[in-house]
């Protein structure tokens, strides 16, 4: 199925980019054509939206400094606007907050047998790929 985004009819939406901001909005910018294509795929079907999901599994050995990991992820998101941006309801604009809080969920698996650890990791990876990304 092919849809021309220029002639497709969309319902009007009332979009306030400042309404749900947890922090000060740095700026609002128009989306690019490729960004609108991703937004349109998201609106058309679950499968089309999931086509952009990717998952990578990294295995580290040794002790994990969870504080350093959380700080590194927060710094990464702070440096890259694309990781903070949200798309407006009509797909026409990106709202970029000045800062966001990055929540990192930590799950302890070391108490489980190896096969249950592997199953839990595989399940988490599957869920990451099958969960819709909230634009």
mmCIF file of N, CA and C in Angstrom:
data_model
loop_
_atom_site.group_PDB
_atom_site.id
_atom_site.type_symbol
_atom_site.label_atom_id
_atom_site.label_comp_id
_atom_site.label_asym_id
_atom_site.label_seq_id
_atom_site.Cartn_x
_atom_site.Cartn_y
_atom_site.Cartn_z
ATOM 1 N N UNK A 1 0.836 -1.165 0.000
ATOM 2 C CA UNK A 1 0.000 0.000 0.000
ATOM 3 C C UNK A 1 0.889 1.238 0.000
ATOM 4 N N UNK A 2 0.536 2.192 -0.815
ATOM 5 C CA UNK A 2 1.302 3.423 -0.926
ATOM 6 C C UNK A 2 0.400 4.601 -0.589
ATOM 7 N N UNK A 3 0.890 5.512 0.215
ATOM 8 C CA UNK A 3 0.120 6.695 0.590
ATOM 9 C C UNK A 3 0.974 7.916 0.319
ATOM 10 N N UNK A 4 0.385 8.874 -0.327
ATOM 11 C CA UNK A 4 1.066 10.135 -0.587
ATOM 12 C C UNK A 4 0.789 11.074 0.579
ATOM 13 N N UNK A 5 1.806 11.354 1.372
ATOM 14 C CA UNK A 5 1.649 12.174 2.569
ATOM 15 C C UNK A 5 1.174 13.589 2.237
ATOM 16 N N UNK A 6 1.420 14.047 1.004
ATOM 17 C CA UNK A 6 1.018 15.406 0.638
ATOM 18 C C UNK A 6 -0.483 15.505 0.383
ATOM 19 N N UNK A 7 -1.115 14.409 -0.064
ATOM 20 C CA UNK A 7 -2.543 14.447 -0.361
ATOM 21 C C UNK A 7 -3.380 13.723 0.681
ATOM 22 N N UNK A 8 -2.757 13.053 1.629
ATOM 23 C CA UNK A 8 -3.496 12.338 2.670
ATOM 24 C C UNK A 8 -4.235 13.345 3.540
ATOM 25 N N UNK A 9 -5.426 12.947 3.989
ATOM 26 C CA UNK A 9 -6.219 13.823 4.834
ATOM 27 C C UNK A 9 -5.997 13.440 6.289
ATOM 28 N N UNK A 10 -5.731 14.438 7.098
ATOM 29 C CA UNK A 10 -5.502 14.223 8.519
ATOM 30 C C UNK A 10 -6.485 15.058 9.304
ATOM 31 N N UNK A 11 -6.833 14.569 10.473
ATOM 32 C CA UNK A 11 -7.716 15.334 11.331
ATOM 33 C C UNK A 11 -6.926 16.470 11.979
ATOM 34 N N UNK A 12 -7.586 17.567 12.205
ATOM 35 C CA UNK A 12 -6.942 18.700 12.851
ATOM 36 C C UNK A 12 -6.703 18.363 14.319
ATOM 37 N N UNK A 13 -5.579 18.787 14.829
ATOM 38 C CA UNK A 13 -5.268 18.557 16.235
ATOM 39 C C UNK A 13 -4.865 19.867 16.876
ATOM 40 N N UNK A 14 -5.155 19.979 18.147
ATOM 41 C CA UNK A 14 -4.740 21.143 18.907
ATOM 42 C C UNK A 14 -3.457 20.746 19.612
ATOM 43 N N UNK A 15 -2.335 21.298 19.190
ATOM 44 C CA UNK A 15 -1.028 20.895 19.720
ATOM 45 C C UNK A 15 -0.359 22.052 20.426
ATOM 46 N N UNK A 16 -0.081 21.852 21.697
ATOM 47 C CA UNK A 16 0.656 22.828 22.480
ATOM 48 C C UNK A 16 1.979 22.185 22.867
ATOM 49 N N UNK A 17 3.091 22.547 22.224
ATOM 50 C CA UNK A 17 4.366 21.900 22.508
ATOM 51 C C UNK A 17 4.876 22.156 23.922
ATOM 52 N N UNK A 18 4.281 23.102 24.621
ATOM 53 C CA UNK A 18 4.738 23.450 25.956
ATOM 54 C C UNK A 18 3.907 22.799 27.063
ATOM 55 N N UNK A 19 2.788 22.163 26.697
ATOM 56 C CA UNK A 19 1.847 21.645 27.689
ATOM 57 C C UNK A 19 2.432 20.560 28.585
ATOM 58 N N UNK A 20 3.123 19.589 28.027
ATOM 59 C CA UNK A 20 3.604 18.460 28.807
ATOM 60 C C UNK A 20 5.088 18.522 29.130
ATOM 61 N N UNK A 21 5.703 19.637 28.904
ATOM 62 C CA UNK A 21 7.152 19.728 29.113
ATOM 63 C C UNK A 21 7.486 19.676 30.596
ATOM 64 N N UNK A 22 8.386 18.751 30.945
ATOM 65 C CA UNK A 22 8.868 18.660 32.318
ATOM 66 C C UNK A 22 9.971 19.683 32.561
ATOM 67 N N UNK A 23 10.516 20.205 31.497
ATOM 68 C CA UNK A 23 11.567 21.208 31.620
ATOM 69 C C UNK A 23 11.328 22.282 30.573
ATOM 70 N N UNK A 24 12.129 23.306 30.632
ATOM 71 C CA UNK A 24 12.002 24.412 29.702
ATOM 72 C C UNK A 24 12.240 23.939 28.268
ATOM 73 N N UNK A 25 11.404 24.396 27.352
ATOM 74 C CA UNK A 25 11.552 24.047 25.943
ATOM 75 C C UNK A 25 12.646 24.903 25.338
ATOM 76 N N UNK A 26 13.637 24.242 24.746
ATOM 77 C CA UNK A 26 14.738 24.971 24.119
ATOM 78 C C UNK A 26 14.292 25.571 22.797
ATOM 79 N N UNK A 27 13.546 24.768 22.035
ATOM 80 C CA UNK A 27 13.034 25.284 20.760
ATOM 81 C C UNK A 27 12.053 24.312 20.136
ATOM 82 N N UNK A 28 11.302 24.831 19.160
ATOM 83 C CA UNK A 28 10.377 24.046 18.357
ATOM 84 C C UNK A 28 10.786 24.266 16.911
ATOM 85 N N UNK A 29 11.011 23.173 16.185
ATOM 86 C CA UNK A 29 11.466 23.276 14.797
ATOM 87 C C UNK A 29 10.571 22.422 13.902
ATOM 88 N N UNK A 30 10.455 22.784 12.628
ATOM 89 C CA UNK A 30 9.652 21.962 11.721
ATOM 90 C C UNK A 30 10.336 20.618 11.469
ATOM 91 N N UNK A 31 9.527 19.584 11.258
ATOM 92 C CA UNK A 31 10.077 18.271 10.924
ATOM 93 C C UNK A 31 10.528 18.261 9.467
ATOM 94 N N UNK A 32 11.450 17.365 9.179
ATOM 95 C CA UNK A 32 11.910 17.175 7.804
ATOM 96 C C UNK A 32 10.996 16.160 7.123
ATOM 97 N N UNK A 33 11.101 16.047 5.809
ATOM 98 C CA UNK A 33 10.281 15.080 5.091
ATOM 99 C C UNK A 33 10.518 13.648 5.589
ATOM 100 N N UNK A 34 11.773 13.196 5.772
ATOM 101 C CA UNK A 34 11.965 11.844 6.312
ATOM 102 C C UNK A 34 11.360 11.660 7.708
ATOM 103 N N UNK A 35 11.410 12.699 8.541
ATOM 104 C CA UNK A 35 10.796 12.600 9.867
ATOM 105 C C UNK A 35 9.277 12.478 9.761
ATOM 106 N N UNK A 36 8.687 13.197 8.802
ATOM 107 C CA UNK A 36 7.237 13.087 8.601
ATOM 108 C C UNK A 36 6.871 11.705 8.064
ATOM 109 N N UNK A 37 7.750 11.089 7.287
ATOM 110 C CA UNK A 37 7.504 9.721 6.811
ATOM 111 C C UNK A 37 7.488 8.734 7.973
ATOM 112 N N UNK A 38 8.396 8.903 8.919
ATOM 113 C CA UNK A 38 8.414 8.046 10.112
ATOM 114 C C UNK A 38 7.132 8.275 10.917
ATOM 115 N N UNK A 39 6.737 9.527 11.071
ATOM 116 C CA UNK A 39 5.509 9.853 11.792
ATOM 117 C C UNK A 39 4.300 9.220 11.097
ATOM 118 N N UNK A 40 4.251 9.313 9.768
ATOM 119 C CA UNK A 40 3.133 8.739 9.025
ATOM 120 C C UNK A 40 3.104 7.216 9.174
ATOM 121 N N UNK A 41 4.244 6.564 9.111
ATOM 122 C CA UNK A 41 4.305 5.111 9.316
ATOM 123 C C UNK A 41 3.796 4.762 10.706
ATOM 124 N N UNK A 42 4.156 5.572 11.682
ATOM 125 C CA UNK A 42 3.704 5.361 13.055
ATOM 126 C C UNK A 42 2.186 5.445 13.145
ATOM 127 N N UNK A 43 1.607 6.381 12.409
ATOM 128 C CA UNK A 43 0.152 6.574 12.427
ATOM 129 C C UNK A 43 -0.587 5.486 11.651
ATOM 130 N N UNK A 44 0.062 4.944 10.593
ATOM 131 C CA UNK A 44 -0.623 3.991 9.729
ATOM 132 C C UNK A 44 -0.768 2.603 10.333
ATOM 133 N N UNK A 45 0.294 2.092 10.921
ATOM 134 C CA UNK A 45 0.190 0.730 11.443
ATOM 135 C C UNK A 45 1.281 0.437 12.455
ATOM 136 N N UNK A 46 0.972 -0.483 13.328
ATOM 137 C CA UNK A 46 1.928 -0.914 14.343
ATOM 138 C C UNK A 46 3.162 -1.520 13.682
ATOM 139 N N UNK A 47 2.946 -2.372 12.682
ATOM 140 C CA UNK A 47 4.057 -3.052 12.009
ATOM 141 C C UNK A 47 4.984 -2.061 11.315
ATOM 142 N N UNK A 48 4.407 -1.070 10.657
ATOM 143 C CA UNK A 48 5.236 -0.069 9.977
ATOM 144 C C UNK A 48 6.051 0.712 10.993
ATOM 145 N N UNK A 49 5.462 1.023 12.142
ATOM 146 C CA UNK A 49 6.176 1.762 13.173
ATOM 147 C C UNK A 49 7.295 0.926 13.774
ATOM 148 N N UNK A 50 7.066 -0.359 13.981
ATOM 149 C CA UNK A 50 8.073 -1.237 14.581
ATOM 150 C C UNK A 50 9.254 -1.496 13.650
ATOM 151 N N UNK A 51 9.096 -1.192 12.370
ATOM 152 C CA UNK A 51 10.179 -1.436 11.410
ATOM 153 C C UNK A 51 11.431 -0.625 11.750
ATOM 154 N N UNK A 52 11.272 0.448 12.530
ATOM 155 C CA UNK A 52 12.410 1.299 12.877
ATOM 156 C C UNK A 52 13.082 0.880 14.189
ATOM 157 N N UNK A 53 12.489 -0.056 14.921
ATOM 158 C CA UNK A 53 13.074 -0.486 16.192
ATOM 159 C C UNK A 53 14.280 -1.374 15.966
ATOM 160 N N UNK A 54 15.302 -1.146 16.741
ATOM 161 C CA UNK A 54 16.501 -1.970 16.696
ATOM 162 C C UNK A 54 16.916 -2.298 18.117
ATOM 163 N N UNK A 55 17.609 -3.407 18.266
ATOM 164 C CA UNK A 55 18.090 -3.789 19.585
ATOM 165 C C UNK A 55 19.491 -4.368 19.438
ATOM 166 N N UNK A 56 20.359 -3.975 20.337
ATOM 167 C CA UNK A 56 21.734 -4.469 20.343
ATOM 168 C C UNK A 56 22.023 -4.967 21.751
ATOM 169 N N UNK A 57 22.649 -6.103 21.831
ATOM 170 C CA UNK A 57 23.005 -6.672 23.117
ATOM 171 C C UNK A 57 24.507 -6.565 23.306
ATOM 172 N N UNK A 58 24.902 -5.916 24.383
ATOM 173 C CA UNK A 58 26.319 -5.786 24.720
ATOM 174 C C UNK A 58 26.564 -6.529 26.023
ATOM 175 N N UNK A 59 27.622 -7.318 26.059
ATOM 176 C CA UNK A 59 27.977 -8.019 27.297
ATOM 177 C C UNK A 59 29.291 -7.448 27.818
ATOM 178 N N UNK A 60 29.261 -7.052 29.073
ATOM 179 C CA UNK A 60 30.441 -6.517 29.737
ATOM 180 C C UNK A 60 30.817 -7.484 30.854
ATOM 181 N N UNK A 61 32.079 -7.511 31.184
ATOM 182 C CA UNK A 61 32.500 -8.316 32.326
ATOM 183 C C UNK A 61 33.071 -7.389 33.387
ATOM 184 N N UNK A 62 33.032 -7.847 34.633
ATOM 185 C CA UNK A 62 33.555 -7.033 35.712
ATOM 186 C C UNK A 62 32.456 -6.284 36.424
ATOM 187 N N UNK A 63 32.842 -5.526 37.409
ATOM 188 C CA UNK A 63 31.889 -4.763 38.214
ATOM 189 C C UNK A 63 31.319 -3.607 37.392
ATOM 190 N N UNK A 64 30.035 -3.332 37.592
ATOM 191 C CA UNK A 64 29.359 -2.238 36.890
ATOM 192 C C UNK A 64 29.208 -1.060 37.827
ATOM 193 N N UNK A 65 29.723 0.078 37.418
ATOM 194 C CA UNK A 65 29.542 1.313 38.171
ATOM 195 C C UNK A 65 28.241 1.938 37.670
ATOM 196 N N UNK A 66 27.138 1.624 38.370
ATOM 197 C CA UNK A 66 25.825 2.066 37.893
ATOM 198 C C UNK A 66 25.702 3.587 37.874
ATOM 199 N N UNK A 67 26.343 4.254 38.825
ATOM 200 C CA UNK A 67 26.306 5.719 38.836
ATOM 201 C C UNK A 67 26.973 6.304 37.604
ATOM 202 N N UNK A 68 28.122 5.752 37.237
ATOM 203 C CA UNK A 68 28.827 6.231 36.043
ATOM 204 C C UNK A 68 28.010 5.946 34.782
ATOM 205 N N UNK A 69 27.346 4.780 34.737
ATOM 206 C CA UNK A 69 26.509 4.443 33.575
ATOM 207 C C UNK A 69 25.359 5.436 33.444
ATOM 208 N N UNK A 70 24.675 5.706 34.545
ATOM 209 C CA UNK A 70 23.557 6.659 34.514
ATOM 210 C C UNK A 70 24.032 8.053 34.106
ATOM 211 N N UNK A 71 25.173 8.480 34.650
ATOM 212 C CA UNK A 71 25.710 9.795 34.287
ATOM 213 C C UNK A 71 26.085 9.863 32.809
ATOM 214 N N UNK A 72 26.695 8.793 32.295
ATOM 215 C CA UNK A 72 27.090 8.763 30.881
ATOM 216 C C UNK A 72 25.864 8.845 29.975
ATOM 217 N N UNK A 73 24.811 8.109 30.312
ATOM 218 C CA UNK A 73 23.592 8.152 29.497
ATOM 219 C C UNK A 73 22.930 9.526 29.568
ATOM 220 N N UNK A 74 22.906 10.116 30.745
ATOM 221 C CA UNK A 74 22.350 11.470 30.883
ATOM 222 C C UNK A 74 23.155 12.486 30.076
ATOM 223 N N UNK A 75 24.484 12.364 30.132
ATOM 224 C CA UNK A 75 25.344 13.267 29.354
ATOM 225 C C UNK A 75 25.116 13.092 27.854
ATOM 226 N N UNK A 76 24.961 11.850 27.414
ATOM 227 C CA UNK A 76 24.720 11.570 26.000
ATOM 228 C C UNK A 76 23.424 12.225 25.527
ATOM 229 N N UNK A 77 22.354 12.046 26.289
ATOM 230 C CA UNK A 77 21.064 12.644 25.940
ATOM 231 C C UNK A 77 21.157 14.170 26.003
ATOM 232 N N UNK A 78 21.911 14.677 26.945
ATOM 233 C CA UNK A 78 22.078 16.126 27.051
ATOM 234 C C UNK A 78 22.799 16.736 25.866
ATOM 235 N N UNK A 79 23.715 15.987 25.250
ATOM 236 C CA UNK A 79 24.485 16.502 24.106
ATOM 237 C C UNK A 79 23.749 16.396 22.773
ATOM 238 N N UNK A 80 22.746 15.512 22.686
ATOM 239 C CA UNK A 80 22.111 15.252 21.387
ATOM 240 C C UNK A 80 20.619 15.574 21.422
ATOM 241 N N UNK A 81 20.261 16.672 20.779
ATOM 242 C CA UNK A 81 18.860 17.113 20.749
ATOM 243 C C UNK A 81 17.927 16.041 20.205
ATOM 244 N N UNK A 82 18.388 15.269 19.241
ATOM 245 C CA UNK A 82 17.538 14.242 18.621
ATOM 246 C C UNK A 82 17.066 13.213 19.644
ATOM 247 N N UNK A 83 17.827 13.006 20.703
ATOM 248 C CA UNK A 83 17.440 12.038 21.731
ATOM 249 C C UNK A 83 16.441 12.620 22.727
ATOM 250 N N UNK A 84 16.222 13.941 22.668
ATOM 251 C CA UNK A 84 15.265 14.600 23.559
ATOM 252 C C UNK A 84 14.009 15.046 22.819
ATOM 253 N N UNK A 85 14.042 15.077 21.513
ATOM 254 C CA UNK A 85 12.956 15.655 20.725
ATOM 255 C C UNK A 85 11.717 14.772 20.715
ATOM 256 N N UNK A 86 10.559 15.416 20.681
ATOM 257 C CA UNK A 86 9.286 14.723 20.497
ATOM 258 C C UNK A 86 8.576 15.335 19.295
ATOM 259 N N UNK A 87 7.790 14.510 18.620
ATOM 260 C CA UNK A 87 7.074 14.948 17.425
ATOM 261 C C UNK A 87 5.677 15.411 17.827
ATOM 262 N N UNK A 88 5.240 16.514 17.245
ATOM 263 C CA UNK A 88 3.894 17.024 17.527
ATOM 264 C C UNK A 88 2.841 16.036 17.035
ATOM 265 N N UNK A 89 1.618 16.173 17.528
ATOM 266 C CA UNK A 89 0.530 15.267 17.153
ATOM 267 C C UNK A 89 0.248 15.252 15.662
ATOM 268 N N UNK A 90 0.483 16.380 14.992
ATOM 269 C CA UNK A 90 0.228 16.442 13.555
ATOM 270 C C UNK A 90 1.460 16.133 12.721
ATOM 271 N N UNK A 91 2.586 15.835 13.359
ATOM 272 C CA UNK A 91 3.803 15.473 12.640
ATOM 273 C C UNK A 91 4.559 16.630 12.037
ATOM 274 N N UNK A 92 4.129 17.852 12.290
ATOM 275 C CA UNK A 92 4.724 19.008 11.624
ATOM 276 C C UNK A 92 5.905 19.629 12.365
ATOM 277 N N UNK A 93 6.038 19.342 13.669
ATOM 278 C CA UNK A 93 7.074 20.018 14.452
ATOM 279 C C UNK A 93 7.734 19.073 15.449
ATOM 280 N N UNK A 94 8.984 19.416 15.790
ATOM 281 C CA UNK A 94 9.712 18.738 16.853
ATOM 282 C C UNK A 94 9.827 19.721 18.012
ATOM 283 N N UNK A 95 9.514 19.240 19.204
ATOM 284 C CA UNK A 95 9.711 20.034 20.408
ATOM 285 C C UNK A 95 10.961 19.508 21.088
ATOM 286 N N UNK A 96 11.901 20.386 21.358
ATOM 287 C CA UNK A 96 13.174 19.986 21.953
ATOM 288 C C UNK A 96 13.311 20.660 23.311
ATOM 289 N N UNK A 97 13.201 19.871 24.390
ATOM 290 C CA UNK A 97 13.373 20.467 25.715
ATOM 291 C C UNK A 97 14.836 20.770 25.974
ATOM 292 N N UNK A 98 15.080 21.707 26.861
ATOM 293 C CA UNK A 98 16.455 22.049 27.213
ATOM 294 C C UNK A 98 17.157 20.919 27.934
ATOM 295 N N UNK A 99 16.413 20.177 28.741
ATOM 296 C CA UNK A 99 17.009 19.068 29.500
ATOM 297 C C UNK A 99 15.910 18.065 29.823
ATOM 298 N N UNK A 100 16.283 16.840 30.009
ATOM 299 C CA UNK A 100 15.344 15.796 30.426
ATOM 300 C C UNK A 100 16.019 14.928 31.485
ATOM 301 N N UNK A 101 15.198 14.263 32.265
ATOM 302 C CA UNK A 101 15.709 13.318 33.246
ATOM 303 C C UNK A 101 15.734 11.952 32.578
ATOM 304 N N UNK A 102 16.872 11.298 32.607
ATOM 305 C CA UNK A 102 17.010 9.968 32.013
ATOM 306 C C UNK A 102 16.868 8.938 33.124
ATOM 307 N N UNK A 103 15.820 8.128 33.029
ATOM 308 C CA UNK A 103 15.607 7.068 34.007
ATOM 309 C C UNK A 103 16.187 5.778 33.458
ATOM 310 N N UNK A 104 17.050 5.151 34.223
ATOM 311 C CA UNK A 104 17.691 3.906 33.817
ATOM 312 C C UNK A 104 17.197 2.801 34.745
ATOM 313 N N UNK A 105 16.501 1.827 34.170
ATOM 314 C CA UNK A 105 16.020 0.697 34.969
ATOM 315 C C UNK A 105 17.127 -0.346 35.054
ATOM 316 N N UNK A 106 17.439 -0.732 36.270
ATOM 317 C CA UNK A 106 18.455 -1.759 36.489
ATOM 318 C C UNK A 106 17.763 -3.014 37.006
ATOM 319 N N UNK A 107 18.087 -4.156 36.392
ATOM 320 C CA UNK A 107 17.494 -5.431 36.785
ATOM 321 C C UNK A 107 18.622 -6.376 37.178
ATOM 322 N N UNK A 108 18.566 -6.867 38.397
ATOM 323 C CA UNK A 108 19.594 -7.774 38.905
ATOM 324 C C UNK A 108 19.207 -9.211 38.544
ATOM 325 N N UNK A 109 20.084 -9.883 37.792
ATOM 326 C CA UNK A 109 19.829 -11.261 37.368
ATOM 327 C C UNK A 109 20.842 -12.251 37.931
ATOM 328 N N UNK A 110 21.831 -11.768 38.654
ATOM 329 C CA UNK A 110 22.924 -12.642 39.083
ATOM 330 C C UNK A 110 22.469 -13.765 40.009
ATOM 331 N N UNK A 111 21.350 -13.599 40.678
ATOM 332 C CA UNK A 111 20.851 -14.633 41.583
ATOM 333 C C UNK A 111 20.159 -15.789 40.841
ATOM 334 N N UNK A 112 19.910 -15.601 39.541
ATOM 335 C CA UNK A 112 19.225 -16.626 38.740
ATOM 336 C C UNK A 112 20.226 -17.596 38.129
ATOM 337 N N UNK A 113 19.783 -18.841 37.854
ATOM 338 C CA UNK A 113 20.641 -19.771 37.107
ATOM 339 C C UNK A 113 20.901 -19.221 35.697
ATOM 340 N N UNK A 114 21.987 -19.639 35.073
ATOM 341 C CA UNK A 114 22.406 -19.122 33.767
ATOM 342 C C UNK A 114 21.290 -19.202 32.722
ATOM 343 N N UNK A 115 20.560 -20.326 32.659
ATOM 344 C CA UNK A 115 19.511 -20.459 31.631
ATOM 345 C C UNK A 115 18.370 -19.470 31.859
ATOM 346 N N UNK A 116 18.067 -19.155 33.117
ATOM 347 C CA UNK A 116 17.021 -18.168 33.394
ATOM 348 C C UNK A 116 17.524 -16.752 33.117
ATOM 349 N N UNK A 117 18.797 -16.518 33.350
ATOM 350 C CA UNK A 117 19.386 -15.225 33.001
ATOM 351 C C UNK A 117 19.284 -15.014 31.494
ATOM 352 N N UNK A 118 19.673 -16.032 30.727
ATOM 353 C CA UNK A 118 19.630 -15.935 29.261
ATOM 354 C C UNK A 118 18.209 -15.714 28.771
ATOM 355 N N UNK A 119 17.246 -16.424 29.369
ATOM 356 C CA UNK A 119 15.850 -16.264 28.972
ATOM 357 C C UNK A 119 15.343 -14.861 29.298
ATOM 358 N N UNK A 120 15.709 -14.326 30.454
ATOM 359 C CA UNK A 120 15.285 -12.981 30.846
ATOM 360 C C UNK A 120 15.870 -11.929 29.908
ATOM 361 N N UNK A 121 17.127 -12.117 29.530
ATOM 362 C CA UNK A 121 17.781 -11.167 28.615
ATOM 363 C C UNK A 121 17.130 -11.231 27.235
ATOM 364 N N UNK A 122 16.872 -12.441 26.746
ATOM 365 C CA UNK A 122 16.223 -12.601 25.439
ATOM 366 C C UNK A 122 14.825 -11.992 25.457
ATOM 367 N N UNK A 123 14.100 -12.167 26.546
ATOM 368 C CA UNK A 123 12.760 -11.601 26.658
ATOM 369 C C UNK A 123 12.822 -10.076 26.666
ATOM 370 N N UNK A 124 13.772 -9.509 27.400
ATOM 371 C CA UNK A 124 13.919 -8.050 27.441
ATOM 372 C C UNK A 124 14.258 -7.492 26.064
ATOM 373 N N UNK A 125 15.107 -8.206 25.340
ATOM 374 C CA UNK A 125 15.478 -7.762 23.993
ATOM 375 C C UNK A 125 14.271 -7.833 23.054
ATOM 376 N N UNK A 126 13.472 -8.904 23.164
ATOM 377 C CA UNK A 126 12.264 -9.039 22.339
ATOM 378 C C UNK A 126 11.289 -7.898 22.639
ATOM 379 N N UNK A 127 11.073 -7.620 23.921
ATOM 380 C CA UNK A 127 10.156 -6.550 24.313
ATOM 381 C C UNK A 127 10.640 -5.206 23.770
ATOM 382 N N UNK A 128 11.940 -4.961 23.799
ATOM 383 C CA UNK A 128 12.491 -3.699 23.291
ATOM 384 C C UNK A 128 12.186 -3.512 21.809
ATOM 385 N N UNK A 129 12.231 -4.593 21.054
ATOM 386 C CA UNK A 129 11.986 -4.512 19.614
ATOM 387 C C UNK A 129 10.491 -4.443 19.300
ATOM 388 N N UNK A 130 9.662 -5.038 20.145
ATOM 389 C CA UNK A 130 8.215 -5.114 19.881
ATOM 390 C C UNK A 130 7.410 -4.017 20.544
ATOM 391 N N UNK A 131 8.054 -3.116 21.259
ATOM 392 C CA UNK A 131 7.337 -2.041 21.935
ATOM 393 C C UNK A 131 7.340 -0.792 21.068
ATOM 394 N N UNK A 132 6.158 -0.237 20.840
ATOM 395 C CA UNK A 132 6.051 0.982 20.039
ATOM 396 C C UNK A 132 6.797 2.122 20.705
ATOM 397 N N UNK A 133 7.501 2.879 19.903
ATOM 398 C CA UNK A 133 8.221 4.055 20.394
ATOM 399 C C UNK A 133 7.256 5.223 20.393
ATOM 400 N N UNK A 134 7.134 5.904 21.490
ATOM 401 C CA UNK A 134 6.247 7.055 21.599
ATOM 402 C C UNK A 134 6.927 8.279 21.012
ATOM 403 N N UNK A 135 6.515 8.645 19.802
ATOM 404 C CA UNK A 135 7.132 9.787 19.130
ATOM 405 C C UNK A 135 6.861 11.090 19.847
#
